[in-house]
XYZ file of C-alpha atoms in Angstrom:
745
model
C 33.981 18.336 -34.373
C 36.726 15.783 -35.369
C 39.843 17.586 -36.653
C 42.315 15.353 -38.209
C 45.810 16.801 -37.571
C 47.840 13.837 -38.741
C 46.671 12.156 -41.809
C 48.600 8.940 -41.006
C 46.550 8.546 -37.781
C 42.962 7.314 -37.271
C 40.733 10.212 -36.174
C 41.608 11.666 -32.630
C 39.519 10.213 -29.968
C 39.363 6.818 -32.062
C 42.860 6.171 -32.378
C 43.948 2.588 -33.468
C 40.640 1.061 -32.141
C 42.274 -2.315 -31.915
C 44.850 -1.076 -29.885
C 42.348 0.754 -27.534
C 40.264 -2.246 -27.205
C 43.306 -4.289 -26.465
C 44.246 -1.893 -23.821
C 40.767 -2.200 -22.202
C 40.891 -5.929 -22.372
C 44.208 -6.005 -20.910
C 43.271 -3.728 -18.076
C 40.027 -5.676 -17.448
C 41.958 -8.961 -17.418
C 44.431 -7.422 -14.828
C 41.637 -6.221 -12.632
C 40.029 -9.691 -12.758
C 43.249 -11.299 -11.673
C 44.243 -8.744 -9.118
C 41.438 -7.915 -6.674
C 42.945 -4.688 -5.514
C 45.961 -2.957 -7.235
C 46.409 -0.283 -4.392
C 47.943 -0.627 -1.098
C 47.359 -2.983 1.765
C 46.339 -0.719 4.820
C 48.739 -0.677 7.775
C 47.044 -2.004 11.049
C 47.156 1.667 12.531
C 46.273 3.695 9.519
C 43.691 3.664 6.510
C 45.234 5.031 3.278
C 42.527 5.294 0.770
C 42.047 6.375 -2.859
C 41.704 10.208 -2.683
C 42.121 11.425 -6.148
C 38.954 10.085 -7.843
C 36.715 12.794 -8.971
C 38.997 15.489 -7.970
C 39.924 18.418 -10.225
C 42.479 17.410 -12.771
C 44.455 19.607 -15.261
C 47.064 18.834 -17.942
C 49.786 20.553 -19.889
C 47.801 19.741 -23.121
C 45.166 17.227 -24.474
C 45.324 15.308 -27.651
C 41.680 16.304 -28.475
C 38.488 16.996 -26.808
C 37.845 13.284 -26.164
C 40.803 12.854 -23.984
C 40.467 15.575 -21.221
C 42.501 15.486 -17.910
C 39.512 14.445 -16.081
C 39.177 11.227 -17.608
C 42.198 10.023 -15.829
C 40.629 10.477 -12.511
C 37.097 9.422 -13.195
C 37.474 5.726 -12.130
C 36.653 4.540 -15.520
C 39.224 2.301 -17.136
C 37.683 2.891 -20.604
C 38.301 6.575 -20.663
C 41.817 8.269 -20.712
C 43.780 11.415 -20.863
C 46.103 11.784 -23.769
C 48.591 14.719 -24.368
C 50.002 16.473 -27.435
C 52.897 14.492 -29.131
C 55.581 16.591 -27.448
C 57.926 16.547 -24.389
C 57.666 17.526 -21.610
C 53.848 16.910 -20.619
C 52.064 16.852 -17.236
C 49.024 15.591 -15.612
C 48.084 17.121 -12.255
C 45.194 16.523 -9.582
C 44.159 18.762 -6.953
C 43.234 16.661 -3.782
C 41.522 19.744 -2.174
C 43.649 19.605 0.932
C 47.214 18.575 2.074
C 47.531 14.717 2.285
C 50.197 12.186 3.074
C 50.861 10.320 0.007
C 51.871 6.687 0.235
C 51.184 5.300 -3.386
C 50.644 6.400 -6.828
C 49.069 3.975 -9.417
C 49.437 4.784 -13.144
C 47.465 2.698 -15.682
C 49.131 3.569 -18.888
C 47.553 3.030 -22.422
C 50.265 1.865 -24.861
C 51.343 5.405 -25.382
C 53.262 5.732 -22.165
C 56.021 7.648 -20.468
C 59.532 6.199 -20.505
C 60.963 8.906 -18.300
C 58.853 10.687 -15.717
C 58.625 11.984 -12.327
C 55.870 11.862 -9.581
C 55.690 15.210 -7.809
C 53.961 16.740 -4.901
C 53.232 20.471 -4.136
C 51.250 22.477 -1.545
C 50.686 25.475 -4.025
C 50.937 23.969 -7.742
C 53.934 26.063 -8.371
C 56.816 24.527 -6.248
C 57.332 20.865 -6.734
C 59.056 18.044 -4.962
C 60.035 14.845 -6.610
C 58.852 11.637 -4.706
C 59.502 9.285 -7.559
C 61.819 9.334 -10.750
C 62.481 6.954 -13.483
C 64.099 6.988 -17.073
C 63.374 3.397 -17.865
C 59.564 2.884 -17.359
C 57.844 0.082 -19.663
C 54.217 1.344 -19.342
C 51.342 -1.094 -18.353
C 50.099 -0.847 -14.866
C 52.500 0.596 -12.320
C 52.004 0.895 -8.557
C 54.649 3.173 -7.093
C 55.238 3.266 -3.378
C 56.054 6.815 -2.399
C 56.490 9.187 0.587
C 55.501 12.772 0.474
C 53.060 15.265 1.534
C 51.157 17.707 -0.742
C 47.686 19.139 -2.022
C 48.661 18.727 -5.505
C 50.162 15.444 -7.212
C 51.363 15.306 -10.789
C 53.063 12.988 -13.308
C 55.717 15.128 -15.082
C 56.806 13.332 -18.375
C 60.141 14.073 -19.979
C 60.508 11.480 -22.579
C 57.784 9.432 -24.240
C 58.039 5.807 -25.073
C 56.340 6.233 -28.549
C 55.606 8.715 -31.173
C 52.319 9.564 -29.667
C 51.653 11.581 -26.471
C 51.288 10.428 -22.801
C 48.225 8.560 -22.307
C 46.647 7.298 -18.979
C 43.587 5.290 -18.351
C 43.750 6.198 -14.634
C 46.050 8.238 -12.394
C 45.290 7.268 -8.734
C 46.766 8.737 -5.735
C 46.561 6.603 -2.392
C 46.934 8.400 0.944
C 45.133 10.044 3.839
C 44.377 13.502 5.017
C 45.425 14.935 8.389
C 42.218 13.685 10.045
C 42.630 10.276 8.425
C 40.341 8.730 5.936
C 39.428 9.837 2.378
C 37.800 13.050 1.089
C 38.237 16.696 1.800
C 35.824 19.454 0.894
C 32.089 19.676 0.520
C 29.933 17.277 -1.322
C 28.618 18.074 -4.827
C 24.888 18.536 -4.062
C 22.594 16.936 -6.687
C 20.096 19.267 -8.336
C 16.311 18.575 -8.499
C 15.338 19.900 -11.934
C 11.731 20.307 -10.918
C 12.387 22.052 -7.652
C 15.927 23.464 -7.769
C 17.468 25.764 -5.054
C 18.436 28.866 -6.951
C 19.756 30.723 -3.870
C 18.625 33.423 -1.627
C 18.744 36.121 -4.271
C 16.846 34.540 -7.128
C 12.916 35.248 -7.013
C 10.868 32.995 -9.323
C 7.246 33.979 -10.020
C 4.482 32.188 -11.910
C 1.074 33.497 -13.136
C -0.560 32.504 -9.844
C 1.824 35.055 -7.903
C -0.366 38.121 -6.764
C 0.632 41.044 -8.805
C 1.118 43.024 -5.577
C 3.616 40.480 -4.210
C 5.601 40.707 -7.536
C 5.748 44.601 -7.591
C 6.485 44.812 -3.927
C 9.592 42.535 -4.600
C 10.639 44.571 -7.695
C 10.388 47.845 -5.809
C 12.381 46.584 -2.904
C 15.133 45.319 -4.989
C 15.311 48.357 -7.188
C 15.349 50.728 -4.049
C 18.335 48.854 -2.848
C 20.154 48.559 -6.098
C 19.248 51.951 -7.839
C 22.678 53.522 -6.918
C 24.508 50.274 -5.796
C 27.285 50.290 -8.357
C 29.932 48.837 -5.834
C 27.928 46.955 -3.581
C 28.118 43.137 -3.223
C 24.416 42.299 -3.679
C 23.253 40.442 -6.870
C 19.737 39.526 -7.923
C 17.766 37.629 -10.426
C 14.099 37.825 -10.978
C 12.578 35.170 -13.216
C 9.175 34.691 -14.657
C 7.657 31.339 -15.663
C 5.654 31.211 -18.903
C 2.391 33.330 -18.708
C 1.023 36.771 -18.456
C 1.819 39.263 -15.837
C 1.369 43.020 -14.888
C 4.536 44.505 -13.654
C 6.838 47.613 -13.861
C 10.196 46.328 -13.750
C 12.706 49.179 -13.118
C 16.211 47.559 -13.105
C 19.031 48.949 -10.802
C 22.560 47.705 -10.598
C 23.448 43.999 -10.620
C 19.961 42.863 -11.278
C 18.658 40.759 -14.166
C 15.198 40.074 -15.111
C 14.499 37.296 -17.412
C 11.634 34.925 -18.717
C 11.720 31.138 -18.255
C 9.896 30.433 -21.533
C 11.556 28.611 -24.480
C 10.494 31.805 -26.614
C 10.517 35.364 -25.453
C 6.718 35.503 -26.361
C 6.059 32.721 -23.596
C 6.350 35.455 -21.021
C 4.497 38.753 -21.475
C 4.870 41.641 -19.059
C 2.080 44.230 -19.468
C 4.076 47.112 -18.096
C 7.659 47.980 -18.518
C 11.183 46.589 -18.435
C 13.216 49.683 -18.231
C 16.419 51.404 -17.195
C 16.353 55.077 -15.979
C 18.998 57.585 -15.024
C 17.225 59.711 -12.560
C 19.589 58.898 -9.840
C 22.289 60.891 -11.833
C 20.137 63.622 -13.025
C 19.319 61.987 -16.454
C 22.971 61.074 -17.092
C 23.195 57.457 -17.936
C 26.975 57.249 -18.569
C 27.289 55.054 -15.376
C 24.184 52.785 -15.713
C 26.237 49.652 -15.898
C 25.683 45.905 -14.932
C 22.056 45.017 -15.514
C 20.270 42.747 -17.935
C 16.781 42.163 -19.489
C 16.476 38.856 -21.361
C 13.964 36.378 -22.945
C 10.678 37.996 -22.413
C 8.166 40.089 -24.121
C 6.804 43.573 -23.043
C 3.366 45.086 -23.922
C 3.152 48.877 -22.840
C 0.345 50.038 -20.863
C -2.519 51.610 -22.785
C -1.754 55.150 -24.091
C 1.995 54.749 -23.398
C 4.253 54.460 -26.468
C 7.808 54.906 -24.993
C 9.964 52.264 -23.341
C 13.322 53.518 -21.816
C 16.549 51.549 -21.775
C 19.037 54.350 -20.722
C 22.187 52.372 -20.225
C 25.901 52.222 -20.894
C 28.139 49.201 -20.728
C 27.543 45.780 -19.507
C 23.545 46.220 -19.780
C 22.490 43.711 -22.441
C 19.075 43.784 -23.830
C 18.989 40.303 -25.141
C 16.378 37.972 -26.673
C 13.624 40.540 -25.939
C 10.500 41.633 -27.856
C 8.984 44.934 -27.424
C 5.552 44.726 -28.861
C 3.563 47.232 -30.892
C 4.500 48.859 -34.147
C 3.548 52.301 -32.778
C 5.980 52.144 -29.933
C 9.546 53.219 -29.425
C 12.485 52.146 -27.245
C 14.743 55.080 -26.218
C 18.314 54.252 -25.466
C 18.779 57.301 -23.407
C 16.996 59.136 -20.678
C 14.803 61.176 -23.281
C 15.610 64.890 -23.398
C 18.531 65.088 -20.869
C 21.805 63.538 -20.209
C 24.396 61.481 -21.956
C 24.491 57.653 -22.468
C 27.458 55.370 -23.442
C 26.184 51.923 -24.149
C 25.337 49.302 -25.299
C 23.967 46.058 -26.677
C 20.883 44.642 -28.225
C 20.976 41.133 -29.576
C 18.636 38.398 -30.850
C 15.736 40.972 -30.062
C 12.738 42.150 -32.004
C 11.269 45.767 -31.582
C 8.247 46.048 -33.538
C 8.355 49.802 -33.669
C 11.201 52.245 -33.578
C 14.700 52.251 -31.792
C 15.590 55.873 -30.905
C 19.346 56.103 -29.964
C 19.201 59.732 -28.800
C 22.353 60.865 -26.924
C 24.055 57.355 -27.127
C 27.687 57.999 -27.986
C 27.954 54.183 -29.510
C 25.788 51.243 -29.706
C 26.085 47.699 -31.068
C 23.095 45.778 -32.490
C 23.331 42.158 -33.648
C 20.963 39.548 -35.178
C 17.978 41.628 -34.195
C 14.682 42.897 -36.049
C 13.631 46.530 -36.041
C 10.691 48.330 -37.220
C 13.005 51.144 -37.843
C 16.104 52.966 -36.181
C 16.780 56.648 -35.902
C 19.765 58.402 -34.313
C 23.519 58.645 -34.393
C 26.450 60.270 -32.496
C 29.845 58.554 -32.922
C 29.741 54.826 -33.572
C 26.599 52.752 -34.245
C 27.346 49.339 -35.543
C 24.726 46.630 -36.973
C 25.499 43.069 -37.929
C 22.765 40.838 -39.164
C 19.944 43.361 -38.284
C 16.744 43.649 -40.384
C 15.425 47.111 -40.170
C 18.958 48.549 -39.656
C 19.545 52.027 -41.208
C 21.173 52.483 -44.521
C 25.082 52.123 -44.190
C 26.850 55.502 -44.013
C 29.906 56.921 -42.355
C 30.607 59.262 -40.704
C 27.541 61.466 -40.663
C 25.401 59.684 -39.634
C 27.832 56.993 -38.269
C 26.069 53.858 -39.120
C 28.297 50.903 -39.917
C 25.995 48.044 -41.352
C 27.181 44.457 -41.974
C 24.333 42.603 -43.591
C 25.027 39.127 -42.158
C 26.776 37.853 -39.011
C 29.452 35.561 -40.193
C 29.633 33.022 -37.343
C 27.830 33.213 -33.943
C 26.209 31.303 -31.119
C 23.479 32.894 -29.101
C 23.712 32.843 -25.339
C 22.444 29.826 -23.428
C 19.341 30.471 -21.320
C 17.428 28.761 -18.388
C 13.887 27.805 -19.140
C 11.107 25.687 -17.744
C 9.522 23.020 -20.053
C 5.968 22.128 -20.394
C 6.350 19.378 -17.755
C 7.689 21.794 -15.093
C 11.379 20.771 -15.536
C 14.149 23.507 -15.537
C 16.484 23.033 -18.354
C 19.144 25.064 -20.176
C 18.974 25.687 -23.772
C 22.210 25.917 -25.804
C 21.785 27.383 -29.096
C 23.595 26.104 -32.019
C 26.258 27.925 -34.128
C 24.691 29.958 -36.971
C 26.614 30.887 -40.050
C 26.004 34.026 -42.309
C 22.856 34.814 -40.233
C 20.406 37.651 -40.172
C 17.520 38.311 -37.724
C 16.613 36.729 -34.498
C 17.098 32.926 -33.730
C 13.582 32.692 -32.534
C 10.937 34.761 -34.099
C 8.868 32.895 -36.501
C 11.029 29.912 -36.296
C 12.243 27.098 -34.132
C 15.653 27.784 -32.560
C 18.326 25.179 -33.396
C 20.276 23.811 -30.493
C 20.397 21.335 -27.596
C 18.417 21.132 -24.247
C 20.251 20.074 -20.941
C 18.273 19.102 -17.789
C 19.244 21.142 -14.947
C 19.962 17.770 -13.072
C 23.318 17.844 -15.123
C 24.202 21.163 -13.460
C 25.759 21.861 -10.015
C 23.850 24.852 -8.760
C 26.534 27.197 -7.140
C 25.155 29.199 -4.321
C 26.725 31.777 -2.160
C 29.153 30.041 0.199
C 30.209 27.373 -2.321
C 33.863 26.721 -2.380
C 36.000 26.566 -5.494
C 37.065 22.972 -4.513
C 33.467 21.878 -4.623
C 33.011 23.669 -7.981
C 35.970 21.854 -9.450
C 34.850 18.615 -7.900
C 31.375 19.143 -9.687
C 33.250 19.897 -12.974
C 35.494 16.843 -12.579
C 32.300 14.677 -12.252
C 31.067 16.065 -15.739
C 28.663 18.696 -14.426
C 27.780 21.912 -15.924
C 27.604 25.006 -13.684
C 24.771 27.306 -12.826
C 25.878 30.297 -10.674
C 23.163 31.859 -8.739
C 23.362 35.715 -7.864
C 26.224 36.478 -5.487
C 29.804 37.219 -5.027
C 32.154 34.359 -4.873
C 35.553 34.905 -3.352
C 37.560 31.932 -4.574
C 40.883 30.574 -3.315
C 41.718 28.214 -6.255
C 41.253 28.438 -9.885
C 38.038 27.178 -11.421
C 39.195 24.753 -13.950
C 36.834 24.015 -17.046
C 38.347 20.941 -18.825
C 35.335 18.963 -20.388
C 34.210 19.595 -23.974
C 30.782 21.323 -24.072
C 30.756 22.463 -20.435
C 28.206 25.320 -19.796
C 28.943 27.889 -17.181
C 25.998 30.002 -16.822
C 25.428 32.888 -14.267
C 22.102 34.528 -13.093
C 22.184 38.007 -11.806
C 25.610 38.823 -12.829
C 27.133 36.434 -10.661
C 30.691 37.590 -9.582
C 34.010 35.781 -9.099
C 36.702 37.504 -7.174
C 39.962 35.529 -6.919
C 41.922 35.757 -3.932
C 45.751 35.704 -3.291
C 46.610 36.397 -7.050
C 45.317 33.244 -8.475
C 43.583 33.092 -12.047
C 39.920 33.081 -11.428
C 38.991 30.571 -14.364
C 40.796 28.437 -16.914
C 39.184 26.692 -19.810
C 41.157 23.677 -21.560
C 41.732 23.823 -25.242
C 38.640 21.770 -26.022
C 35.442 22.051 -28.077
C 32.340 23.849 -27.353
C 32.729 25.398 -23.750
C 30.143 28.249 -23.106
C 30.777 30.631 -20.322
C 27.849 33.238 -20.101
C 26.622 35.889 -17.539
C 29.704 36.047 -15.347
C 31.630 38.951 -14.128
C 35.296 38.643 -12.857
C 36.393 41.032 -10.194
C 40.179 41.501 -9.555
C 41.348 40.912 -6.010
C 43.599 43.053 -4.045
C 46.598 40.821 -4.677
C 47.660 41.052 -8.364
C 46.536 38.271 -10.714
C 48.654 37.807 -13.771
C 45.546 36.944 -15.693
C 41.790 36.713 -14.424
C 40.616 34.370 -17.270
C 42.416 32.046 -19.723
C 40.893 30.272 -22.664
C 43.247 27.512 -23.707
C 46.650 27.061 -22.323
C 49.679 28.668 -23.849
C 50.416 26.936 -27.240
C 46.872 25.674 -27.939
C 46.762 24.398 -31.369
C 43.472 22.575 -32.045
C 40.872 23.778 -34.506
C 37.423 24.244 -33.016
C 35.940 25.784 -36.138
C 32.918 23.126 -35.954
C 32.225 23.661 -32.241
C 33.749 26.928 -30.990
C 34.148 28.092 -27.352
C 31.893 31.235 -26.766
C 31.883 33.817 -24.193
C 28.535 35.740 -23.664
C 28.063 38.742 -21.454
C 31.399 38.194 -19.676
C 32.674 41.227 -17.932
C 35.783 42.228 -16.071
C 36.346 44.910 -13.285
C 39.530 45.990 -11.879
C 38.904 48.444 -8.906
C 35.872 50.375 -7.946
C 34.510 48.008 -5.227
C 38.057 46.630 -4.172
C 41.571 47.885 -4.915
C 41.868 45.010 -7.370
C 45.018 44.403 -9.672
C 45.334 42.269 -12.701
C 48.168 42.491 -15.420
C 45.860 40.978 -17.923
C 42.028 40.504 -17.693
C 41.465 37.928 -20.488
C 43.778 35.848 -22.464
C 42.538 33.848 -25.339
C 44.946 30.913 -26.529
C 42.514 28.635 -28.222
C 41.517 29.098 -31.877
C 37.953 29.953 -33.012
C 36.776 31.484 -29.967
C 33.618 33.667 -30.163
C 33.146 36.728 -27.899
C 29.505 37.921 -27.660
C 29.568 41.163 -25.681
C 32.157 41.736 -23.187
C 33.270 44.819 -21.015
C 36.789 44.847 -19.665
C 36.975 47.855 -17.396
C 39.669 49.308 -15.064
C 37.691 51.704 -12.917
C 37.878 55.353 -13.249
C 35.676 55.924 -10.201
C 34.430 53.892 -7.248
C 34.464 53.657 -3.569
C 37.251 55.595 -1.978
C 40.750 53.956 -1.814
C 39.804 51.567 -4.750
C 41.187 53.293 -7.822
C 44.001 55.471 -8.965
C 47.022 55.176 -11.050
C 48.977 53.332 -8.490
C 46.130 51.499 -6.957
C 43.957 49.541 -9.352
C 46.853 48.690 -11.694
C 46.139 46.761 -14.846
C 48.312 46.720 -18.070
C 46.021 45.031 -20.619
C 42.577 44.166 -21.062
C 42.492 41.384 -23.821
C 45.267 39.342 -25.419
C 44.421 37.191 -28.385
C 46.919 34.556 -29.214
C 44.405 32.107 -31.028
C 43.584 32.119 -34.872
C 40.205 32.922 -36.211
C 38.855 34.531 -33.050
C 35.720 36.629 -33.586
C 34.566 39.423 -31.280
C 31.078 41.032 -31.379
C 30.552 44.030 -29.149
C 34.043 44.460 -27.566
C 34.369 47.238 -25.029
C 37.885 47.652 -23.263
C 38.487 50.793 -21.044
C 41.002 52.759 -19.042
C 43.805 49.980 -18.981
C 47.371 51.515 -18.441
C 49.291 49.948 -21.398
C 48.085 48.495 -24.719
C 44.588 47.621 -23.980
C 44.010 45.060 -26.698
C 46.772 43.002 -28.097
C 45.903 40.731 -31.121
C 48.531 38.123 -31.997
C 46.509 35.471 -33.852
C 45.699 35.575 -37.494
C 42.190 35.597 -39.113
C 40.691 37.737 -36.233
C 37.553 39.848 -36.733
C 36.030 42.579 -34.540
C 32.507 44.046 -35.001
C 32.262 47.026 -32.908
C 35.066 48.151 -30.508
C 34.639 50.943 -27.808
C 37.420 52.320 -25.799
C 38.299 55.033 -23.435
C 42.107 55.605 -22.673
C 43.018 55.693 -18.875
C 41.763 59.076 -17.314
C 44.571 59.208 -14.784
C 48.052 59.281 -16.130
C 49.657 61.759 -13.685
C 52.097 63.116 -16.490
C 53.436 62.265 -19.792
C 56.548 60.417 -18.278
C 54.250 57.965 -16.677
C 52.532 57.216 -19.881
C 55.209 56.337 -22.379
C 55.750 53.197 -24.499
C 59.227 53.450 -24.976
C 59.789 56.672 -26.885
C 56.170 56.811 -28.028
C 53.683 58.816 -26.252
C 51.168 56.625 -24.772
C 49.852 53.079 -25.984
C 47.501 52.091 -28.638
C 43.892 50.967 -27.683
C 44.145 48.062 -30.064
C 47.333 46.720 -31.530
C 47.438 43.847 -34.210
C 50.911 42.392 -34.008
C 53.440 43.024 -36.662
C 53.358 39.192 -37.537
C 49.779 39.161 -38.304
C 48.737 38.797 -42.048
C 44.896 38.786 -41.719
C 42.691 40.702 -39.482
C 39.614 42.774 -39.964
C 37.538 45.329 -37.838
C 34.427 47.371 -38.329
C 33.341 50.300 -36.334
C 35.854 51.213 -33.836
C 35.861 54.134 -31.465
C 38.637 55.366 -28.957
C 38.133 58.271 -26.667
C 40.476 60.163 -24.262
C 39.644 62.353 -21.076
C 42.988 63.012 -19.389
C 41.317 64.886 -16.659
C 44.211 64.392 -14.017
C 46.610 66.009 -16.601
C 45.096 67.333 -19.822
C 48.678 67.795 -21.302
C 48.863 64.079 -21.783
C 48.982 62.972 -25.338
C 48.202 59.437 -26.724
C 50.074 59.055 -30.001
C 47.558 56.825 -31.742
C 44.520 54.641 -30.939
C 45.087 51.838 -33.413
C 48.418 50.189 -34.497
C 48.518 47.539 -37.134
C 50.849 46.218 -39.773
C 50.647 47.565 -43.128
C 49.451 44.590 -45.416
C 46.536 43.903 -47.663
C 45.273 41.337 -45.391
C 44.796 43.537 -42.315
C 41.780 46.043 -42.927
C 39.902 48.444 -40.631
C 36.689 50.222 -41.382
C 34.886 53.215 -39.971
C 36.990 54.589 -37.028
C 36.572 57.469 -34.749
C 38.709 59.224 -32.062
C 37.317 61.628 -29.700
C 38.813 64.103 -27.086
C 35.874 64.109 -24.744
C 35.281 67.790 -23.810
C 38.726 68.586 -25.232
C 40.512 67.169 -22.364
C 43.628 65.586 -23.736
C 44.862 64.670 -27.184
C 44.914 61.632 -29.519
C 47.404 62.647 -32.032
C 46.607 59.928 -34.819
C 43.794 57.451 -35.562
C 45.595 54.583 -36.779
C 49.417 54.222 -37.273
C 50.357 57.639 -38.531
C 47.130 58.233 -40.444
C 44.226 60.403 -39.444
C 43.482 63.848 -37.829
C 44.349 65.003 -34.223
C 41.549 64.748 -31.676
C 42.098 67.583 -29.134
C 40.519 70.712 -27.714
C 40.202 72.525 -31.066
C 39.062 69.432 -33.105
C 37.402 66.975 -30.629
C 36.184 64.303 -33.023
C 38.199 62.712 -36.002
C 36.905 60.093 -38.266
C 38.610 57.771 -40.803
C 36.708 55.440 -43.148
C 39.157 52.825 -44.269
C 42.702 51.709 -43.459
C 44.687 51.097 -45.514
């Protein structure tokens, strides 16, 4: 989208075209007259250009067409430009510490009058190696002396009314071993024969059925109870017909490689069972079934998907109007899910013991069942709206959504990723009986990330304009993964997991159009991170209404496998972001020594500062302070599920000033427009049942802020939630364990 912020200017990205052309001609003429604008190497050394193609970040970008990466791409026709304020900076990560001898700046007309060149080993403590207050722009070659991994231009005064704009930012120097280039090369991807890593298994119709079933059985046996083990798996089926019983354990994804779910048909099952916990499915997390169809065996009419959080059943087709899919273990045990999206069930969906469930843009023959909070948006075959008994919140159309990108194989045998288009006011699937709208990207345009890849290589691939396909694995990263290019796709297979080390942020996304992050889990490391993922830097202001960034099946875990710590899991500063199924979880159980009130510390799950952010299927649990903080206007949430932390040791440890406990979901007092449908918040204060949480939802009282169909529950009567929203609603406690409220105000 082109968003015109300043009527007096030409459209961003096409600013003053004559001035841009003049800049290009001037730069070209200079290059023609000057064979090499860099240094003349000394006889006993070999300084070289060491910044080109390296990861670059900036304090801001003028628009999606002027990213930070454009200043280090070696192209004098592309540029980085900033917002129109001071100060601003552009930074390049060299990948390793280097001796810097020269910095070359090729300014566009909008240049810096006062700026410093700074170096750093850690991107937080900076040393000036050059400073000026009288720069005149053009092409500047600055001789400097300094050492650092990071080099930045820090501008304090602009020479024009525009921002800072650089065609190229070049760093000349050498690394400890001499010569250019640290880190690993970015390996090209063969789209017809990609290396999808050791934990991805691809089958075609010629694969013997026994081979397929043996592999499936081996994976399930290993993963059935492996909640906190490091293994990750993806099982992919090329278009065709198969006979298989796919029983999914933890951290396993099964997916079809067709353009339509009906291109892959499994005669058998794709199922999730809870036998390992005696039928209790409340811990059946972290697994996925996607993009295929299932025909049940003759004489069988029941499929079972007994799951809880982070277990999407997405873009699936269960064939047969006589069949049903049960969302619980069928006759025994609880379940606490879950999500169906872009899915067709020819027969009936039976929710059984499911405490809550979110269905979006699907087509059901029928639905039966309800416990506390069943929400449907854009679903044909949904039950009639009713609340609270049965608890069916039904929204006829989904206002704005993009379906999750997916990997497929085209008719020529090439692997590609399909990126669905944004749909407005939609109902039903994106694919059944219709041609999906969207775009297709060859896998040759992706860097395929495999276990052992470094963040430096990942960032180098991003700086080259690559998308990312994470294969199944656990990636412990020592630098932030920085997504700066508009329309970048980051797609994970097998619930690929990123665990940041040394307290860094795992991933940042620039304030640009159309980034898609899907199928990734973020695991907090042992050193506290202030935030695990950030979408847009602080102060992001661009509108992305025409091409929003979207997050699909993005999960966060604090504790359980490692004694992780993170103050905030996800912070969204950009406008118009779409969240499509997310679980943000501070562990209430796990491996010994990885969880406890003072062990896996985490204040807040989600902070939303951007405007017009929309969440579908938002699950946030067990954080120690306010779990969701919404500061932006125009926010919407369709389905929210929450559990308060189980483990406050006493009331004094769980106080918000003079208030008992913290809200699960707070809309800030300054917000004037916000709306939410189908929200549940539960408590289970098993460490100290005397603990009280004053309220679950806290919002400003204004006509533009509206909440619909809320429920609070004291699970088993263990603990108390005093009010539902503000000072309204009944008390959930031992005597009255469930409380409902239809509307506020």
